[in-house]
Amino acid sequence: MERSCDVLVVGAGPAGVAAAITLQRSGRDVLVVDKATFPRDKCCGDGLTTLALRELEALGLDPGRVESWFGVDGARLRSPDGREIDTPLPTDGRYAAVATRRDLDAELVATARRAGVEVSDGHAVTAIEQCDDRVSVEVDGLGTVVARYAIAADGMWSPVRRLLGVGPQDYRGEWHAFRQYASNVTGPAADRLIVWFEADLLPGYAWSFPLPGNRANVGFGVLRDGRLNGKHMAALWRDLVERPHVVEALGAGFELDDRVTAWPIPARVDEMPLAHGRVLFVGDAAAATDVMTGEGIGQALLTGRLAAAAIVAAGALRPDEARRRYEGAIAHELFADHRMSRRLGRVLAHRRGAEAALCIVAASGKWGRRNFARWMFEDEPRAIALTPRRWHRRFLARRGAYA
C-alpha cells in the first residue's frame, strides 16, 4: 500500500500542527502522522507565553474549545531571600495562559482537521529513505508514504532523526523537569501564576500555574549538570512541596494528584542540525526550547510555521533552497535570543545574581514591572534590543492575543 502527498509531517503536537495548517492554507497536500492517539497527556508545565498565544490565534485555535484553558493576568515572583514581586500584564488582550497539554494538543489536532488537514494518529514511523526528488517513509498501519518533503515534529528523541542517523544520538537535553498536578488549591496559586527562585534550584526555578477548578500544575526545572540524579530529584520534589511558602501559596489542604512525571528539556537550537536532505526538524526535534525558562510551545509553533513557509517558498524541486530559507529564518528569529538567554542564565545561576536581578525588577515601578512581565512572557524577542534588524514601530505596544 502506497500513499503520496506533498509533505509528510511526523508528529501532531504544536510544531507539527503549525506546519500542517500553514501548508494546507498554501494549497499543499499534507498528511500528519503520530504514534500517539489523541487526546493524550504530555509532561509539560502547560504555560503559554504571548508568543505561543499569538501563534495559536493565527492558526485559528479557539480557547473556548480547550476545557482547561485559564487566562493569566500577571505573575508573582519570589526571590531566593523570600522577596515577593507582583508583575502585572496589560489588559488589552491575552499575554499569558495555562492549558493542559492533553486538552491543548487535542484541540490543535481538531483545529487542523477542521482546516482540512488529514491527521492519522496511532501510527508510528518505522523507516525512512531519502531520494533526490522525494522522501519515502514507512508508517506502521499505513504502508509507504511518498512525499516531496518530511517535517520531523516528533520530539526530543526524534525517531526520524535516529533513523536518518543525524545529530547526537545520546542527547539528553540541557534541563530536567518534574511536574505534578495539584487539586483543592485554595491559596493564591488558585488564580495566580507563581514562580519561586529557590536557592537550591538556581538557575532553575519552581512554579505553580493555575488551572480551572482549583487545580494547578506544580513543578520545577533544574540544569542537567550531573549534580542530581533521579533519586535526588525525587527527594528534592518531596521537600519542595512541603516548604512553608509553597504550602501557603497552594493552601494547607492541597492534594497532589496521580504521580509525578519528569521530562528532559532540549535547548540547543544554535547547535542542532535543522535539516537533512528533504527533512526539516522543528520544535523539540530542533532543540528549540528557551534555554533560560524551559518554554517550548511558542518556539515549537514558530519553527513549525517557518519550516512550512520555507517549503512553500522553495517549491517541490529545490530542497537546498528550502533548507537555506528555513535555517536562515531560525537564525534570524531564535539564535540571538538563545544566546542572550544563555548569558542571563549564568547570572541567575548564583544566588546573588538572581537576588540582584529581582531587586532591579522590584524597584522599576509599575511600568517597569509590567514591561518586564511582557518581556518574560515573550511579547517581544528576548534579545530584540540587541538586534536592530528586528526593531519595529510598535515595540512593546502591540495588543495581546485574542484581544
mmCIF file of C-alpha atoms in Angstrom:
data_model
loop_
_atom_site.group_PDB
_atom_site.id
_atom_site.type_symbol
_atom_site.label_atom_id
_atom_site.label_comp_id
_atom_site.label_asym_id
_atom_site.label_seq_id
_atom_site.Cartn_x
_atom_site.Cartn_y
_atom_site.Cartn_z
ATOM 1 C CA MET A 1 0.000 0.000 0.000
ATOM 2 C CA GLU A 2 1.429 3.392 -1.014
ATOM 3 C CA ARG A 3 0.215 6.901 -0.353
ATOM 4 C CA SER A 4 1.664 10.093 -1.836
ATOM 5 C CA CYS A 5 1.448 13.687 -0.644
ATOM 6 C CA ASP A 6 3.350 16.926 -0.935
ATOM 7 C CA VAL A 7 4.556 16.984 2.671
ATOM 8 C CA LEU A 8 4.512 14.353 5.410
ATOM 9 C CA VAL A 9 4.536 15.794 8.925
ATOM 10 C CA VAL A 10 5.690 13.374 11.629
ATOM 11 C CA GLY A 11 4.228 14.439 14.958
ATOM 12 C CA ALA A 12 0.874 16.079 15.728
ATOM 13 C CA GLY A 13 1.974 18.306 18.598
ATOM 14 C CA PRO A 14 2.107 22.116 18.330
ATOM 15 C CA ALA A 15 5.068 22.193 15.909
ATOM 16 C CA GLY A 16 3.571 19.614 13.568
ATOM 17 C CA VAL A 17 0.108 21.150 13.560
ATOM 18 C CA ALA A 18 1.513 24.648 12.934
ATOM 19 C CA ALA A 19 3.434 23.311 9.935
ATOM 20 C CA ALA A 20 0.457 21.344 8.619
ATOM 21 C CA ILE A 21 -2.069 24.178 8.798
ATOM 22 C CA THR A 22 0.389 26.613 7.198
ATOM 23 C CA LEU A 23 0.999 24.165 4.335
ATOM 24 C CA GLN A 24 -2.709 23.390 3.927
ATOM 25 C CA ARG A 25 -3.520 27.094 3.628
ATOM 26 C CA SER A 26 -0.924 27.327 0.863
ATOM 27 C CA GLY A 27 -2.623 24.598 -1.119
ATOM 28 C CA ARG A 28 -0.250 21.750 -0.297
ATOM 29 C CA ASP A 29 -1.442 18.174 0.198
ATOM 30 C CA VAL A 30 -0.381 17.344 3.762
ATOM 31 C CA LEU A 31 -0.510 14.177 5.832
ATOM 32 C CA VAL A 32 0.227 14.232 9.563
ATOM 33 C CA VAL A 33 1.063 11.010 11.420
ATOM 34 C CA ASP A 34 1.695 10.486 15.115
ATOM 35 C CA LYS A 35 2.383 7.305 17.065
ATOM 36 C CA ALA A 36 0.122 8.525 19.907
ATOM 37 C CA THR A 37 -3.660 8.579 19.863
ATOM 38 C CA PHE A 38 -5.223 11.901 20.841
ATOM 39 C CA PRO A 39 -6.156 13.052 23.371
ATOM 40 C CA ARG A 40 -3.000 12.061 25.212
ATOM 41 C CA ASP A 41 -1.131 13.553 28.158
ATOM 42 C CA LYS A 42 2.287 15.121 27.693
ATOM 43 C CA CYS A 43 4.551 16.078 30.547
ATOM 44 C CA CYS A 44 4.827 19.864 30.439
ATOM 45 C CA GLY A 45 4.462 22.976 32.560
ATOM 46 C CA ASP A 46 1.356 23.850 30.481
ATOM 47 C CA GLY A 47 2.219 27.566 30.363
ATOM 48 C CA LEU A 48 1.503 29.613 27.233
ATOM 49 C CA THR A 49 3.510 32.766 26.555
ATOM 50 C CA THR A 50 2.468 35.718 24.410
ATOM 51 C CA LEU A 51 4.481 34.225 21.543
ATOM 52 C CA ALA A 52 2.567 30.957 21.831
ATOM 53 C CA LEU A 53 -0.789 32.716 22.111
ATOM 54 C CA ARG A 54 -0.221 34.843 19.020
ATOM 55 C CA GLU A 55 0.821 31.761 17.033
ATOM 56 C CA LEU A 56 -2.236 29.822 18.286
ATOM 57 C CA GLU A 57 -4.562 32.667 17.370
ATOM 58 C CA ALA A 58 -3.090 32.818 13.861
ATOM 59 C CA LEU A 59 -3.725 29.075 13.460
ATOM 60 C CA GLY A 60 -7.387 29.566 14.364
ATOM 61 C CA LEU A 61 -7.393 27.789 17.720
ATOM 62 C CA ASP A 62 -10.428 28.780 19.813
ATOM 63 C CA PRO A 63 -9.618 28.922 23.567
ATOM 64 C CA GLY A 64 -13.302 28.289 24.307
ATOM 65 C CA ARG A 65 -12.862 24.753 22.976
ATOM 66 C CA VAL A 66 -9.989 23.994 25.391
ATOM 67 C CA GLU A 67 -11.623 22.814 28.613
ATOM 68 C CA SER A 68 -8.664 23.543 30.897
ATOM 69 C CA TRP A 69 -7.853 27.000 29.461
ATOM 70 C CA PHE A 70 -7.041 29.535 32.204
ATOM 71 C CA GLY A 71 -6.161 33.156 31.432
ATOM 72 C CA VAL A 72 -3.313 34.677 33.459
ATOM 73 C CA ASP A 73 -3.155 38.403 34.296
ATOM 74 C CA GLY A 74 0.365 38.504 35.714
ATOM 75 C CA ALA A 75 2.957 36.623 37.735
ATOM 76 C CA ARG A 76 4.237 36.574 41.292
ATOM 77 C CA LEU A 77 7.987 36.058 41.604
ATOM 78 C CA ARG A 78 9.736 35.017 44.815
ATOM 79 C CA SER A 79 13.465 35.658 45.156
ATOM 80 C CA PRO A 80 15.917 33.291 46.897
ATOM 81 C CA ASP A 81 15.761 35.522 50.009
ATOM 82 C CA GLY A 82 11.950 35.487 50.079
ATOM 83 C CA ARG A 83 11.217 38.842 48.412
ATOM 84 C CA GLU A 84 7.880 38.645 46.548
ATOM 85 C CA ILE A 85 7.228 40.758 43.455
ATOM 86 C CA ASP A 86 3.986 41.037 41.514
ATOM 87 C CA THR A 87 4.414 41.685 37.785
ATOM 88 C CA PRO A 88 1.088 42.547 36.135
ATOM 89 C CA LEU A 89 0.338 42.139 32.440
ATOM 90 C CA PRO A 90 -1.638 44.582 30.266
ATOM 91 C CA THR A 91 -5.378 44.040 29.910
ATOM 92 C CA ASP A 92 -5.717 44.722 26.160
ATOM 93 C CA GLY A 93 -5.738 41.082 25.119
ATOM 94 C CA ARG A 94 -4.215 37.884 26.436
ATOM 95 C CA TYR A 95 -0.485 37.798 27.204
ATOM 96 C CA ALA A 96 -0.289 34.539 29.173
ATOM 97 C CA ALA A 97 -2.459 31.488 29.777
ATOM 98 C CA VAL A 98 -2.327 27.919 31.045
ATOM 99 C CA ALA A 99 -3.877 24.825 29.472
ATOM 100 C CA THR A 100 -3.075 21.149 29.952
ATOM 101 C CA ARG A 101 -1.281 19.595 27.026
ATOM 102 C CA ARG A 102 -3.875 16.845 26.920
ATOM 103 C CA ASP A 103 -6.573 19.404 26.118
ATOM 104 C CA LEU A 104 -4.471 21.853 24.105
ATOM 105 C CA ASP A 105 -2.880 19.320 21.772
ATOM 106 C CA ALA A 106 -6.167 17.506 21.202
ATOM 107 C CA GLU A 107 -7.822 20.786 20.197
ATOM 108 C CA LEU A 108 -4.885 21.648 17.944
ATOM 109 C CA VAL A 109 -5.393 18.329 16.149
ATOM 110 C CA ALA A 110 -9.123 19.076 15.883
ATOM 111 C CA THR A 111 -8.322 22.552 14.528
ATOM 112 C CA ALA A 112 -6.057 21.019 11.877
ATOM 113 C CA ARG A 113 -8.740 18.560 10.849
ATOM 114 C CA ARG A 114 -11.332 21.334 10.568
ATOM 115 C CA ALA A 115 -8.851 23.170 8.327
ATOM 116 C CA GLY A 116 -8.789 20.154 6.009
ATOM 117 C CA VAL A 117 -5.557 18.509 7.173
ATOM 118 C CA GLU A 118 -5.528 14.713 7.234
ATOM 119 C CA VAL A 119 -4.246 13.563 10.632
ATOM 120 C CA SER A 120 -3.639 9.850 11.236
ATOM 121 C CA ASP A 121 -2.877 9.315 14.907
ATOM 122 C CA GLY A 122 -1.865 5.953 16.318
ATOM 123 C CA HIS A 123 0.664 5.312 13.516
ATOM 124 C CA ALA A 124 4.424 5.295 14.095
ATOM 125 C CA VAL A 125 7.195 5.858 11.558
ATOM 126 C CA THR A 126 9.391 2.757 11.232
ATOM 127 C CA ALA A 127 11.746 3.586 8.329
ATOM 128 C CA ILE A 128 12.718 6.490 6.101
ATOM 129 C CA GLU A 129 14.653 6.726 2.847
ATOM 130 C CA GLN A 130 15.661 9.900 1.040
ATOM 131 C CA CYS A 131 15.987 10.219 -2.737
ATOM 132 C CA ASP A 132 16.879 13.207 -4.910
ATOM 133 C CA ASP A 133 13.262 14.134 -5.574
ATOM 134 C CA ARG A 134 11.300 12.579 -2.699
ATOM 135 C CA VAL A 135 11.221 11.051 0.754
ATOM 136 C CA SER A 136 9.884 7.529 1.235
ATOM 137 C CA VAL A 137 8.602 6.771 4.743
ATOM 138 C CA GLU A 138 7.282 3.513 6.183
ATOM 139 C CA VAL A 139 4.389 4.152 8.570
ATOM 140 C CA ASP A 140 3.014 1.376 10.730
ATOM 141 C CA GLY A 141 -0.543 0.603 9.650
ATOM 142 C CA LEU A 142 -0.457 2.938 6.636
ATOM 143 C CA GLY A 143 2.284 1.435 4.486
ATOM 144 C CA THR A 144 4.644 3.576 2.422
ATOM 145 C CA VAL A 145 4.155 7.328 2.266
ATOM 146 C CA VAL A 146 5.995 9.117 -0.541
ATOM 147 C CA ALA A 147 6.351 12.898 -0.193
ATOM 148 C CA ARG A 148 8.396 15.750 -1.592
ATOM 149 C CA TYR A 149 9.368 16.767 1.949
ATOM 150 C CA ALA A 150 9.072 15.498 5.506
ATOM 151 C CA ILE A 151 8.875 17.677 8.598
ATOM 152 C CA ALA A 152 10.068 15.955 11.761
ATOM 153 C CA ALA A 153 7.998 17.293 14.657
ATOM 154 C CA ASP A 154 8.498 14.121 16.641
ATOM 155 C CA GLY A 155 10.026 15.429 19.852
ATOM 156 C CA MET A 156 13.380 15.479 21.547
ATOM 157 C CA TRP A 157 14.087 11.792 20.920
ATOM 158 C CA SER A 158 13.007 12.227 17.231
ATOM 159 C CA PRO A 159 12.683 8.759 15.668
ATOM 160 C CA VAL A 160 13.148 10.425 12.264
ATOM 161 C CA ARG A 161 16.485 11.865 13.351
ATOM 162 C CA ARG A 162 17.543 8.480 14.725
ATOM 163 C CA LEU A 163 16.520 6.655 11.534
ATOM 164 C CA LEU A 164 18.478 9.146 9.435
ATOM 165 C CA GLY A 165 21.497 8.972 11.752
ATOM 166 C CA VAL A 166 21.582 12.765 12.091
ATOM 167 C CA GLY A 167 22.746 14.702 15.118
ATOM 168 C CA PRO A 168 23.655 13.476 18.607
ATOM 169 C CA GLN A 169 22.198 10.057 19.326
ATOM 170 C CA ASP A 170 22.723 10.205 23.102
ATOM 171 C CA TYR A 171 21.455 13.748 23.643
ATOM 172 C CA ARG A 172 19.553 14.134 26.936
ATOM 173 C CA GLY A 173 18.771 17.829 26.967
ATOM 174 C CA GLU A 174 20.075 20.831 28.898
ATOM 175 C CA TRP A 175 17.393 20.774 31.591
ATOM 176 C CA HIS A 176 15.331 18.269 33.539
ATOM 177 C CA ALA A 177 11.874 18.993 34.906
ATOM 178 C CA PHE A 178 9.413 17.465 37.354
ATOM 179 C CA ARG A 179 5.668 18.090 37.285
ATOM 180 C CA GLN A 180 2.577 17.012 39.210
ATOM 181 C CA TYR A 181 -0.986 18.299 39.251
ATOM 182 C CA ALA A 182 -2.483 19.574 42.498
ATOM 183 C CA SER A 183 -6.168 19.795 43.402
ATOM 184 C CA ASN A 184 -8.053 21.579 46.189
ATOM 185 C CA VAL A 185 -5.786 24.594 45.721
ATOM 186 C CA THR A 186 -7.204 27.338 47.953
ATOM 187 C CA GLY A 187 -4.269 29.719 48.369
ATOM 188 C CA PRO A 188 -3.074 32.467 45.992
ATOM 189 C CA ALA A 189 -1.947 29.774 43.500
ATOM 190 C CA ALA A 190 -5.613 29.055 42.714
ATOM 191 C CA ASP A 191 -5.709 32.043 40.366
ATOM 192 C CA ARG A 192 -2.157 33.365 40.206
ATOM 193 C CA LEU A 193 0.899 32.208 38.287
ATOM 194 C CA ILE A 194 3.781 31.874 40.759
ATOM 195 C CA VAL A 195 7.495 31.363 40.136
ATOM 196 C CA TRP A 196 9.842 30.511 43.027
ATOM 197 C CA PHE A 197 13.563 31.116 42.501
ATOM 198 C CA GLU A 198 14.730 28.628 45.125
ATOM 199 C CA ALA A 199 18.406 28.890 46.066
ATOM 200 C CA ASP A 200 18.981 25.145 45.604
ATOM 201 C CA LEU A 201 17.416 25.122 42.132
ATOM 202 C CA LEU A 202 19.257 28.046 40.517
ATOM 203 C CA PRO A 203 19.498 28.775 37.651
ATOM 204 C CA GLY A 204 16.301 26.732 37.593
ATOM 205 C CA TYR A 205 13.088 27.534 39.394
ATOM 206 C CA ALA A 206 9.854 26.066 40.738
ATOM 207 C CA TRP A 207 6.396 27.039 39.555
ATOM 208 C CA SER A 208 2.681 26.827 40.165
ATOM 209 C CA PHE A 209 0.483 27.518 37.140
ATOM 210 C CA PRO A 210 -3.289 27.826 37.806
ATOM 211 C CA LEU A 211 -5.948 25.662 36.138
ATOM 212 C CA PRO A 212 -9.756 25.720 36.382
ATOM 213 C CA GLY A 213 -11.488 24.028 39.294
ATOM 214 C CA ASN A 214 -8.921 24.974 41.965
ATOM 215 C CA ARG A 215 -6.214 22.925 40.303
ATOM 216 C CA ALA A 216 -2.631 23.807 39.450
ATOM 217 C CA ASN A 217 0.356 22.476 37.553
ATOM 218 C CA VAL A 218 3.211 22.451 40.082
ATOM 219 C CA GLY A 219 6.794 21.595 39.222
ATOM 220 C CA PHE A 220 10.440 22.574 38.978
ATOM 221 C CA GLY A 221 13.199 22.630 36.405
ATOM 222 C CA VAL A 222 16.933 22.215 37.038
ATOM 223 C CA LEU A 223 20.029 22.377 34.898
ATOM 224 C CA ARG A 224 21.276 18.940 33.847
ATOM 225 C CA ASP A 225 24.824 19.288 35.139
ATOM 226 C CA GLY A 226 25.416 15.925 36.803
ATOM 227 C CA ARG A 227 24.783 17.132 40.346
ATOM 228 C CA LEU A 228 21.359 15.493 40.667
ATOM 229 C CA ASN A 229 20.233 12.021 39.618
ATOM 230 C CA GLY A 230 16.666 10.735 39.515
ATOM 231 C CA LYS A 231 16.640 9.674 43.164
ATOM 232 C CA HIS A 232 17.969 13.059 44.317
ATOM 233 C CA MET A 233 15.411 14.951 42.217
ATOM 234 C CA ALA A 234 12.575 12.847 43.613
ATOM 235 C CA ALA A 235 13.733 13.681 47.148
ATOM 236 C CA LEU A 236 14.035 17.350 46.200
ATOM 237 C CA TRP A 237 10.470 17.295 44.876
ATOM 238 C CA ARG A 238 9.098 15.859 48.128
ATOM 239 C CA ASP A 239 10.949 18.530 50.091
ATOM 240 C CA LEU A 240 9.851 21.342 47.773
ATOM 241 C CA VAL A 241 6.106 20.767 48.164
ATOM 242 C CA GLU A 242 6.497 20.824 51.951
ATOM 243 C CA ARG A 243 8.275 24.186 52.130
ATOM 244 C CA PRO A 244 6.143 26.686 54.094
ATOM 245 C CA HIS A 245 5.892 29.324 51.361
ATOM 246 C CA VAL A 246 4.863 26.691 48.803
ATOM 247 C CA VAL A 247 2.219 25.261 51.134
ATOM 248 C CA GLU A 248 0.974 28.778 51.892
ATOM 249 C CA ALA A 249 0.642 29.539 48.183
ATOM 250 C CA LEU A 250 -1.224 26.314 47.411
ATOM 251 C CA GLY A 251 -3.319 26.274 50.576
ATOM 252 C CA ALA A 252 -2.864 23.919 53.507
ATOM 253 C CA GLY A 253 -5.389 21.375 52.210
ATOM 254 C CA PHE A 254 -3.980 20.939 48.690
ATOM 255 C CA GLU A 255 -3.603 17.418 47.343
ATOM 256 C CA LEU A 256 -1.176 16.061 44.754
ATOM 257 C CA ASP A 257 -2.912 14.038 42.048
ATOM 258 C CA ASP A 258 -1.754 10.899 40.289
ATOM 259 C CA ARG A 259 2.018 10.500 40.005
ATOM 260 C CA VAL A 260 4.845 12.923 39.474
ATOM 261 C CA THR A 261 6.227 12.897 35.934
ATOM 262 C CA ALA A 262 9.596 14.021 34.622
ATOM 263 C CA TRP A 263 10.947 15.008 31.233
ATOM 264 C CA PRO A 264 14.136 16.389 29.630
ATOM 265 C CA ILE A 265 14.176 19.832 28.029
ATOM 266 C CA PRO A 266 16.215 20.277 24.816
ATOM 267 C CA ALA A 267 17.674 23.771 24.364
ATOM 268 C CA ARG A 268 20.439 23.706 21.760
ATOM 269 C CA VAL A 269 18.837 25.195 18.668
ATOM 270 C CA ASP A 270 22.006 27.022 17.585
ATOM 271 C CA GLU A 271 23.996 23.772 17.512
ATOM 272 C CA MET A 272 21.474 21.142 16.421
ATOM 273 C CA PRO A 273 21.156 20.200 12.712
ATOM 274 C CA LEU A 274 17.916 21.785 11.494
ATOM 275 C CA ALA A 275 17.647 19.985 8.161
ATOM 276 C CA HIS A 276 18.904 16.936 6.331
ATOM 277 C CA GLY A 277 18.136 16.433 2.671
ATOM 278 C CA ARG A 278 14.393 16.860 2.272
ATOM 279 C CA VAL A 279 13.692 16.628 6.021
ATOM 280 C CA LEU A 280 13.308 19.688 8.254
ATOM 281 C CA PHE A 281 13.371 19.390 12.060
ATOM 282 C CA VAL A 282 11.065 21.543 14.188
ATOM 283 C CA GLY A 283 10.106 22.037 17.834
ATOM 284 C CA ASP A 284 11.856 19.775 20.317
ATOM 285 C CA ALA A 285 13.385 17.824 17.415
ATOM 286 C CA ALA A 286 15.263 21.066 16.670
ATOM 287 C CA ALA A 287 16.039 21.603 20.387
ATOM 288 C CA ALA A 288 14.278 24.964 20.080
ATOM 289 C CA THR A 289 13.264 25.417 23.731
ATOM 290 C CA ASP A 290 14.149 28.681 25.509
ATOM 291 C CA VAL A 291 17.357 27.859 27.376
ATOM 292 C CA MET A 292 16.543 30.267 30.242
ATOM 293 C CA THR A 293 12.879 29.454 31.001
ATOM 294 C CA GLY A 294 12.353 25.989 29.503
ATOM 295 C CA GLU A 295 9.406 27.339 27.489
ATOM 296 C CA GLY A 296 8.969 25.400 24.276
ATOM 297 C CA ILE A 297 5.390 25.662 22.999
ATOM 298 C CA GLY A 298 5.808 29.082 21.413
ATOM 299 C CA GLN A 299 9.096 28.040 19.813
ATOM 300 C CA ALA A 300 7.506 24.818 18.553
ATOM 301 C CA LEU A 301 4.659 26.706 16.880
ATOM 302 C CA LEU A 302 7.084 29.231 15.400
ATOM 303 C CA THR A 303 9.532 26.665 13.995
ATOM 304 C CA GLY A 304 6.687 24.625 12.510
ATOM 305 C CA ARG A 305 5.313 27.676 10.723
ATOM 306 C CA LEU A 306 8.763 28.712 9.476
ATOM 307 C CA ALA A 307 9.519 25.237 8.113
ATOM 308 C CA ALA A 308 6.238 25.208 6.201
ATOM 309 C CA ALA A 309 6.873 28.696 4.838
ATOM 310 C CA ALA A 310 10.340 27.658 3.645
ATOM 311 C CA ILE A 311 8.932 24.668 1.774
ATOM 312 C CA VAL A 312 6.209 26.761 0.157
ATOM 313 C CA ALA A 313 8.685 29.427 -0.945
ATOM 314 C CA ALA A 314 11.241 26.936 -2.298
ATOM 315 C CA GLY A 315 8.873 24.635 -4.146
ATOM 316 C CA ALA A 316 8.997 20.899 -4.636
ATOM 317 C CA LEU A 317 12.187 20.741 -6.695
ATOM 318 C CA ARG A 318 14.538 22.951 -4.665
ATOM 319 C CA PRO A 319 15.270 21.246 -1.338
ATOM 320 C CA ASP A 320 18.566 23.149 -0.998
ATOM 321 C CA GLU A 321 16.612 26.399 -1.127
ATOM 322 C CA ALA A 322 14.080 25.115 1.414
ATOM 323 C CA ARG A 323 16.886 24.232 3.816
ATOM 324 C CA ARG A 324 18.609 27.570 3.266
ATOM 325 C CA ARG A 325 15.430 29.531 3.898
ATOM 326 C CA TYR A 326 14.499 27.553 6.975
ATOM 327 C CA GLU A 327 17.937 27.687 8.572
ATOM 328 C CA GLY A 328 18.134 31.415 7.838
ATOM 329 C CA ALA A 329 14.706 32.047 9.350
ATOM 330 C CA ILE A 330 15.571 30.127 12.530
ATOM 331 C CA ALA A 331 18.857 32.016 12.874
ATOM 332 C CA HIS A 332 17.012 35.313 12.432
ATOM 333 C CA GLU A 333 14.232 34.509 14.892
ATOM 334 C CA LEU A 334 15.948 32.486 17.609
ATOM 335 C CA PHE A 335 19.746 32.486 17.681
ATOM 336 C CA ALA A 336 20.329 35.908 19.291
ATOM 337 C CA ASP A 337 17.597 35.251 21.864
ATOM 338 C CA HIS A 338 19.019 31.816 22.643
ATOM 339 C CA ARG A 339 22.482 33.215 23.260
ATOM 340 C CA MET A 340 21.179 36.088 25.380
ATOM 341 C CA SER A 341 19.093 33.671 27.454
ATOM 342 C CA ARG A 342 22.181 31.543 27.981
ATOM 343 C CA ARG A 343 24.098 34.576 29.292
ATOM 344 C CA LEU A 344 21.239 35.595 31.575
ATOM 345 C CA GLY A 345 21.096 32.028 32.841
ATOM 346 C CA ARG A 346 24.689 32.352 34.013
ATOM 347 C CA VAL A 347 23.689 35.395 36.081
ATOM 348 C CA LEU A 348 20.700 33.592 37.574
ATOM 349 C CA ALA A 349 22.842 30.581 38.441
ATOM 350 C CA HIS A 350 24.136 32.418 41.503
ATOM 351 C CA ARG A 351 22.014 33.453 44.443
ATOM 352 C CA ARG A 352 23.465 36.956 44.471
ATOM 353 C CA GLY A 353 22.821 37.395 40.760
ATOM 354 C CA ALA A 354 19.226 36.173 41.000
ATOM 355 C CA GLU A 355 18.570 38.378 44.027
ATOM 356 C CA ALA A 356 20.042 41.437 42.320
ATOM 357 C CA ALA A 357 18.029 40.848 39.138
ATOM 358 C CA LEU A 358 14.761 40.607 41.034
ATOM 359 C CA CYS A 359 15.641 43.662 43.155
ATOM 360 C CA ILE A 360 16.009 45.655 39.945
ATOM 361 C CA VAL A 361 12.583 44.453 38.806
ATOM 362 C CA ALA A 362 11.035 45.327 42.177
ATOM 363 C CA ALA A 363 12.491 48.849 42.061
ATOM 364 C CA SER A 364 11.394 49.530 38.479
ATOM 365 C CA GLY A 365 7.889 50.723 39.373
ATOM 366 C CA LYS A 366 4.568 49.640 37.901
ATOM 367 C CA TRP A 367 5.568 50.494 34.312
ATOM 368 C CA GLY A 368 8.841 48.613 34.631
ATOM 369 C CA ARG A 369 7.268 45.532 36.215
ATOM 370 C CA ARG A 370 4.572 45.396 33.548
ATOM 371 C CA ASN A 371 7.077 45.584 30.723
ATOM 372 C CA PHE A 372 9.343 43.077 32.451
ATOM 373 C CA ALA A 373 6.368 40.700 32.511
ATOM 374 C CA ARG A 374 5.807 41.285 28.795
ATOM 375 C CA TRP A 375 9.486 40.551 28.132
ATOM 376 C CA MET A 376 9.386 37.458 30.367
ATOM 377 C CA PHE A 377 6.332 36.128 28.525
ATOM 378 C CA GLU A 378 7.981 36.701 25.123
ATOM 379 C CA ASP A 379 5.785 39.533 23.918
ATOM 380 C CA GLU A 380 8.932 40.604 22.079
ATOM 381 C CA PRO A 381 12.014 38.533 21.158
ATOM 382 C CA ARG A 382 14.313 38.098 24.148
ATOM 383 C CA ALA A 383 17.249 39.988 22.592
ATOM 384 C CA ILE A 384 15.359 42.487 20.449
ATOM 385 C CA ALA A 385 17.234 45.471 21.926
ATOM 386 C CA LEU A 386 20.484 43.983 20.596
ATOM 387 C CA THR A 387 19.155 43.053 17.149
ATOM 388 C CA PRO A 388 18.166 46.241 15.243
ATOM 389 C CA ARG A 389 17.088 44.186 12.231
ATOM 390 C CA ARG A 390 14.045 43.139 14.253
ATOM 391 C CA TRP A 391 13.065 46.593 15.533
ATOM 392 C CA HIS A 392 9.578 47.795 14.701
ATOM 393 C CA ARG A 393 7.445 50.842 15.455
ATOM 394 C CA ARG A 394 5.110 49.115 17.880
ATOM 395 C CA PHE A 395 7.771 47.784 20.222
ATOM 396 C CA LEU A 396 6.035 46.669 23.447
ATOM 397 C CA ALA A 397 2.869 48.382 22.216
ATOM 398 C CA ARG A 398 1.046 45.602 20.370
ATOM 399 C CA ARG A 399 -2.190 44.333 21.807
ATOM 400 C CA GLY A 400 -2.208 40.849 23.245
ATOM 401 C CA ALA A 401 -3.608 37.797 21.514
ATOM 402 C CA TYR A 402 -7.362 37.218 21.378
ATOM 403 C CA ALA A 403 -7.944 40.925 22.073
#
